[in-house]
Amino acid sequence: MSAEKVLTIESLSKNYGKIHALDNLNLSISQGNVYGLLGPNGSGKTTTLSIVMGIVIASSGTYNWFSGENNNDAKKRIGALIETPLFYPYLSLEKNLEVSALIKNIEKSDISRVLKVVGLEKRKTSRFDTLSLGMKQRLALASVLLGDPDVLVLDEPTNGLDPEGIAEVRTIIRNEASKGKTIILASHILDEVEKVCSHVAVLKSGKLIANGKVNELLSSEETFIISTDRITEFHETLKSSGISKNESIKGFDIHFNLITGRNISEINQFAFSKGFVLNKIEKNKNTLEKQFWKLLNRKYMPQIYS
Ligand code: ATP
């Protein structure tokens, strides 16, 4: 049985005057997906989330939640964190969540549950203005989780947090995902998408340039590294093996990709049959990060996201 469609986006565009913030976006998100919207600043992530949450009106195209009705029942199933929610600095966490619950028309009884989910139950009587930045963001997530929505829409939820805060927020997201929730998460951090998401849509200047399962995007360009004593000789031999492609010598190693359908143990057998002993076989996963930069036609710049 195929999973329920949670969000279908068809030919969605948004122009701000001459700026094409979103250009003919098509995307389909199914139940249980943790879908990362990945792109550099200004690529259209917030615009996309704002449109599907009804905050911004599209120039053209459509989006449909669940079975096709973008009505209040659908909205009740979605918890969104697009802009930082405003909390009262002098009120306690508990009181602030009471205000959120009131606005969302959700029973107060859910407050202790969400405080527990985000690990803030011990701080429930603290004033909001005494919280660290990471705690404030976790409170924002608690507010989103009120009413236990099926879908979470999160725009850059770890932005501005320190490593500890980032790890805490990611843990909460992963835990919610493990409960079967659908999560749509905008991020410019590749590492985040790799660590948290099952699927990814890469946006560049408002255009969708790639999408699919994170692990498929990752495995599509696996590079292997081997070394042997007579490297130049083996390089030539390997080129005629019919098992590998893109063979190149780098330092003391040979780098190559496998031809579709072949596996690395065949390389080992092949080498042995030709009288070569491999003293190293390694898999060099082409990370999503490299893929991403390649897609953006830019030079790989890992330091930006380290
Ligand atoms: P960031 O990570 O910086 O938030 P983003 O991927 O979320 O980037 P958007 O905020 O959706 O990108 O912006 C996409 C484009 O639309 C950008 O060029 C931005 O300057 C422009 N834009 C967004 N909102 C407006 C607005 N209200 N008026 C004019 N231009 C806008």
Coordinates of C-alpha atoms and ligand atoms in Angstrom, one line a residue:
M1 CA 0.0 0.0 0.0
S2 CA 1.4 3.4 -0.9
A3 CA 1.8 6.0 1.9
E4 CA -0.8 8.7 2.2
K5 CA 0.2 11.9 0.2
V6 CA 0.6 14.6 2.8
L7 CA 1.5 17.5 0.5
T8 CA 1.4 17.9 -3.2
I9 CA 2.9 21.0 -4.8
E10 CA 2.2 21.6 -8.5
S11 CA 3.8 24.3 -10.7
L12 CA 4.1 26.7 -7.7
S13 CA 5.7 30.0 -8.5
K14 CA 6.1 33.3 -6.6
N15 CA 7.4 36.5 -7.9
Y16 CA 8.2 39.6 -5.9
G17 CA 8.3 42.2 -8.6
K18 CA 11.2 41.0 -10.8
I19 CA 12.4 38.5 -8.3
H20 CA 11.4 34.9 -9.1
A21 CA 11.5 33.6 -5.5
L22 CA 9.9 30.3 -6.6
D23 CA 9.9 29.0 -10.2
N24 CA 7.5 26.2 -11.1
L25 CA 8.1 24.0 -8.1
N26 CA 6.7 20.5 -8.2
L27 CA 7.0 18.3 -5.1
S28 CA 5.2 15.4 -3.5
I29 CA 5.6 14.5 0.1
S30 CA 4.2 11.3 1.6
Q31 CA 3.4 10.4 5.2
G32 CA 6.4 9.6 7.3
N33 CA 8.8 11.4 5.0
V34 CA 11.3 13.7 6.7
Y35 CA 11.7 16.0 3.8
G36 CA 14.6 18.5 3.7
L37 CA 14.3 21.6 1.6
L38 CA 17.9 22.4 1.0
G39 CA 19.3 25.5 -0.6
P40 CA 21.5 28.5 -0.1
N41 CA 20.2 31.8 1.2
G42 CA 17.5 33.2 -1.0
S43 CA 16.8 30.0 -2.8
G44 CA 13.1 30.0 -2.0
K45 CA 12.8 27.7 1.0
T46 CA 10.9 30.2 3.3
T47 CA 8.8 31.3 0.4
T48 CA 7.7 27.7 -0.2
L49 CA 6.9 27.0 3.4
S50 CA 5.1 30.3 3.7
I51 CA 2.9 29.6 0.7
V52 CA 1.9 26.1 1.9
M53 CA 1.2 27.5 5.3
G54 CA -1.1 30.1 3.8
I55 CA 1.1 33.0 5.0
V56 CA 2.1 34.1 1.5
I57 CA -0.1 33.9 -1.7
A58 CA 1.5 32.2 -4.7
S59 CA 1.7 33.9 -8.0
S60 CA 0.6 30.7 -9.8
G61 CA 0.4 27.0 -9.2
T62 CA -1.3 24.9 -6.5
Y63 CA -0.6 23.0 -3.3
N64 CA -2.8 20.5 -1.6
W65 CA -2.6 19.1 1.9
F66 CA -3.8 15.5 2.6
S67 CA -6.8 14.6 0.5
G68 CA -6.9 17.9 -1.2
E69 CA -8.6 20.4 1.1
N70 CA -6.6 23.2 2.5
N71 CA -9.2 23.8 5.2
N72 CA -9.1 24.2 9.0
D73 CA -9.2 20.4 9.6
A74 CA -6.1 20.1 7.5
K75 CA -4.5 23.0 9.3
K76 CA -5.1 21.3 12.7
R77 CA -3.0 18.4 11.6
I78 CA 0.0 20.7 10.9
G79 CA 2.4 22.3 13.4
A80 CA 4.6 25.0 11.8
L81 CA 7.6 26.9 13.0
I82 CA 8.3 29.5 10.3
E83 CA 9.0 32.6 12.2
T84 CA 10.2 32.7 15.8
P85 CA 7.1 32.7 17.9
L86 CA 6.6 35.6 20.3
F87 CA 6.7 34.5 23.9
Y88 CA 6.1 36.8 26.9
P89 CA 9.5 37.4 28.6
Y90 CA 8.1 37.7 32.1
L91 CA 5.8 34.7 32.0
S92 CA 6.8 31.2 32.8
L93 CA 7.2 28.5 30.2
E94 CA 4.0 26.9 31.3
K95 CA 2.1 30.2 31.2
N96 CA 3.5 30.9 27.7
L97 CA 2.4 27.5 26.5
E98 CA -1.0 28.1 28.0
V99 CA -1.3 31.2 25.8
S100 CA -0.2 29.2 22.7
A101 CA -2.7 26.4 23.6
L102 CA -5.5 29.0 24.0
I103 CA -4.7 30.5 20.5
K104 CA -4.6 27.1 18.9
N105 CA -7.7 25.9 20.8
I106 CA -5.8 23.0 22.3
E107 CA -6.5 21.5 25.8
K108 CA -4.1 22.7 28.5
S109 CA -3.5 19.1 29.5
D110 CA -1.1 18.7 26.5
I111 CA 1.3 21.2 28.0
S112 CA 3.1 18.9 30.4
R113 CA 3.5 16.3 27.5
V114 CA 5.2 18.8 25.2
L115 CA 7.4 20.2 27.9
K116 CA 8.6 16.7 28.5
V117 CA 9.2 16.0 24.8
V118 CA 11.5 19.0 24.5
G119 CA 13.2 18.3 27.9
L120 CA 12.0 21.5 29.6
E121 CA 9.6 20.1 32.2
K122 CA 12.0 21.0 35.1
R123 CA 12.1 24.6 33.9
K124 CA 8.3 24.9 33.5
T125 CA 8.0 27.6 36.2
S126 CA 11.1 29.6 35.0
R127 CA 10.5 32.9 33.3
F128 CA 11.0 32.8 29.5
D129 CA 13.7 35.5 29.7
T130 CA 15.9 33.3 31.8
L131 CA 16.2 30.6 29.1
S132 CA 19.2 30.0 26.9
L133 CA 18.8 30.4 23.2
G134 CA 18.7 26.7 22.7
M135 CA 16.0 26.4 25.4
K136 CA 14.0 29.1 23.8
Q137 CA 14.0 27.2 20.5
R138 CA 13.0 24.0 22.3
L139 CA 10.1 26.0 23.8
A140 CA 9.2 27.1 20.3
L141 CA 9.1 23.5 19.2
A142 CA 7.0 22.6 22.3
S143 CA 4.5 25.2 21.1
V144 CA 4.5 23.6 17.6
L145 CA 4.0 20.2 19.1
L146 CA 0.9 21.2 21.1
G147 CA -2.0 19.1 20.0
D148 CA 0.3 16.4 18.6
P149 CA 0.1 17.4 14.9
D150 CA 0.8 14.8 12.2
V151 CA 3.0 17.1 10.2
L152 CA 5.7 19.5 11.3
V153 CA 6.9 22.3 9.1
L154 CA 10.1 23.7 10.4
D155 CA 12.1 26.6 8.8
E156 CA 15.8 26.5 9.8
P157 CA 15.0 25.2 13.3
T158 CA 18.6 25.1 14.4
N159 CA 19.6 28.5 13.1
G160 CA 21.8 30.5 15.4
L161 CA 22.1 27.7 18.0
D162 CA 25.4 26.5 19.5
P163 CA 26.4 22.9 18.8
E164 CA 24.7 21.6 22.0
G165 CA 21.5 23.4 21.1
I166 CA 21.7 22.1 17.5
A167 CA 22.1 18.5 18.8
E168 CA 19.2 18.9 21.1
V169 CA 16.8 20.2 18.5
R170 CA 17.9 17.5 16.0
T171 CA 17.2 14.8 18.6
I172 CA 13.7 16.2 19.1
I173 CA 13.1 16.2 15.4
R174 CA 14.4 12.7 15.0
N175 CA 12.3 11.5 17.9
E176 CA 9.2 13.0 16.4
A177 CA 10.1 11.4 13.0
S178 CA 10.4 8.0 14.7
K179 CA 6.8 8.4 15.8
G180 CA 5.8 8.4 12.2
K181 CA 5.3 12.1 11.8
T182 CA 5.9 13.8 8.5
I183 CA 8.4 16.5 8.8
I184 CA 9.2 19.3 6.2
L185 CA 12.4 21.0 7.2
A186 CA 14.1 23.9 5.4
S187 CA 17.8 24.1 6.0
H188 CA 20.9 25.5 4.3
I189 CA 23.0 23.0 6.3
L190 CA 23.8 19.9 4.3
D191 CA 25.0 18.1 7.3
E192 CA 21.7 18.6 8.9
V193 CA 19.8 17.2 6.0
E194 CA 22.1 14.2 5.8
K195 CA 21.7 13.6 9.5
V196 CA 18.0 14.2 9.9
C197 CA 16.1 13.8 6.6
S198 CA 15.0 10.8 4.6
H199 CA 14.3 12.9 1.5
V200 CA 15.7 16.1 0.1
A201 CA 14.7 18.7 -2.5
V202 CA 17.5 20.9 -3.5
L203 CA 16.5 24.5 -4.5
K204 CA 18.6 27.0 -6.4
S205 CA 17.3 30.4 -7.3
G206 CA 13.7 29.2 -6.7
K207 CA 14.1 26.2 -8.9
L208 CA 14.1 22.6 -7.9
I209 CA 17.4 21.1 -9.2
A210 CA 17.3 17.7 -7.5
N211 CA 15.1 15.7 -5.3
G212 CA 14.9 12.1 -3.9
K213 CA 15.9 9.9 -1.1
V214 CA 18.9 11.1 0.8
N215 CA 20.6 7.7 0.8
E216 CA 20.1 7.3 -3.0
L217 CA 21.5 10.7 -3.7
L218 CA 24.4 9.7 -1.5
S219 CA 25.1 6.3 -3.0
S220 CA 24.7 7.3 -6.6
E221 CA 28.3 8.4 -6.9
E222 CA 30.2 6.1 -4.7
T223 CA 33.9 6.3 -5.2
F224 CA 36.2 3.5 -4.2
I225 CA 39.9 3.8 -3.4
I226 CA 42.4 1.0 -3.7
S227 CA 46.1 0.6 -3.6
T228 CA 48.6 -2.0 -4.7
D229 CA 52.4 -2.2 -5.2
R230 CA 52.4 -1.9 -9.0
I231 CA 49.9 0.9 -9.2
T232 CA 50.5 2.2 -12.8
E233 CA 50.4 -1.3 -14.1
F234 CA 47.2 -2.1 -12.2
H235 CA 45.6 1.1 -13.3
E236 CA 46.0 0.0 -16.9
T237 CA 44.7 -3.5 -16.2
L238 CA 41.7 -2.2 -14.2
K239 CA 40.7 0.0 -17.1
S240 CA 40.0 -3.1 -19.2
S241 CA 38.3 -5.0 -16.4
G242 CA 34.7 -4.1 -17.4
I243 CA 33.9 -3.7 -13.7
S244 CA 35.0 -0.2 -13.0
K245 CA 34.9 3.3 -14.6
N246 CA 36.5 6.7 -14.1
E247 CA 39.8 5.1 -13.0
S248 CA 42.4 7.7 -11.9
I249 CA 45.6 7.6 -10.0
K250 CA 45.7 10.0 -7.0
G251 CA 48.9 9.8 -5.0
F252 CA 49.5 6.2 -4.1
D253 CA 45.9 5.2 -4.7
I254 CA 43.6 4.4 -7.6
H255 CA 40.1 6.0 -7.4
F256 CA 37.2 4.7 -9.5
N257 CA 33.5 4.1 -9.6
L258 CA 31.8 0.8 -10.2
I259 CA 29.8 0.1 -13.3
T260 CA 26.2 -0.3 -12.3
G261 CA 25.4 -3.8 -11.2
R262 CA 29.0 -4.7 -10.3
N263 CA 30.3 -4.9 -6.8
I264 CA 33.6 -4.2 -5.0
S265 CA 34.4 -7.9 -4.3
E266 CA 34.6 -8.5 -8.0
I267 CA 37.5 -5.9 -8.1
N268 CA 39.3 -7.9 -5.5
Q269 CA 38.8 -11.2 -7.4
F270 CA 39.9 -9.5 -10.6
A271 CA 43.1 -8.1 -9.1
F272 CA 43.9 -11.5 -7.6
S273 CA 43.3 -13.2 -10.9
K274 CA 45.8 -10.8 -12.6
G275 CA 48.4 -11.4 -9.9
F276 CA 47.9 -8.1 -8.0
V277 CA 47.5 -7.9 -4.2
L278 CA 45.3 -5.0 -3.0
N279 CA 46.6 -3.6 0.3
K280 CA 43.7 -1.1 0.6
I281 CA 40.1 -1.1 -0.4
E282 CA 38.0 1.9 0.9
K283 CA 34.7 3.4 0.1
N284 CA 34.8 7.2 -0.3
K285 CA 31.1 8.1 -0.1
N286 CA 30.4 11.1 -2.2
T287 CA 28.7 13.2 0.4
L288 CA 25.5 15.1 -0.2
E289 CA 27.6 18.1 0.4
K290 CA 29.8 17.5 -2.7
Q291 CA 26.7 16.6 -4.7
F292 CA 25.1 19.8 -3.6
W293 CA 27.9 22.0 -4.6
K294 CA 28.2 20.1 -7.9
L295 CA 24.5 20.8 -8.5
L296 CA 24.9 24.4 -7.7
N297 CA 27.8 24.5 -10.2
R298 CA 30.1 25.8 -7.5
K299 CA 33.4 24.8 -6.1
Y300 CA 33.1 22.5 -3.1
M301 CA 33.5 24.7 -0.1
P302 CA 33.2 22.5 3.0
Q303 CA 34.6 25.2 5.4
I304 CA 31.4 27.2 5.0
Y305 CA 29.3 24.5 6.6
S306 CA 31.8 23.0 9.0
Ligands
ATP1 P1 17.0 32.2 3.6 O1 17.7 31.0 4.0 O2 18.0 33.4 3.4 O3 15.8 32.6 4.3 P2 15.3 31.2 1.5 O4 15.8 30.0 0.7 O5 14.4 30.9 2.6 O6 16.6 32.0 2.1 P3 13.4 33.1 0.6 O7 13.4 33.8 1.9 O8 12.3 32.2 0.2 O9 14.7 32.2 0.5 O10 13.7 34.1 -0.6 C1 13.7 33.8 -2.0 C2 13.9 35.1 -2.7 O11 12.7 35.9 -2.6 C3 15.1 36.0 -2.3 O12 15.7 36.6 -3.4 C4 14.4 37.0 -1.4 O13 15.2 38.2 -1.4 C5 13.1 37.2 -2.1 N1 12.0 37.6 -1.2 C6 11.5 36.9 -0.1 N2 10.5 37.5 0.5 C7 10.4 38.7 -0.1 C8 9.6 39.8 0.0 N3 8.6 39.9 1.0 N4 9.7 40.9 -0.8 C9 10.6 40.8 -1.8 N5 11.4 39.8 -2.0 C10 11.4 38.8 -1.2

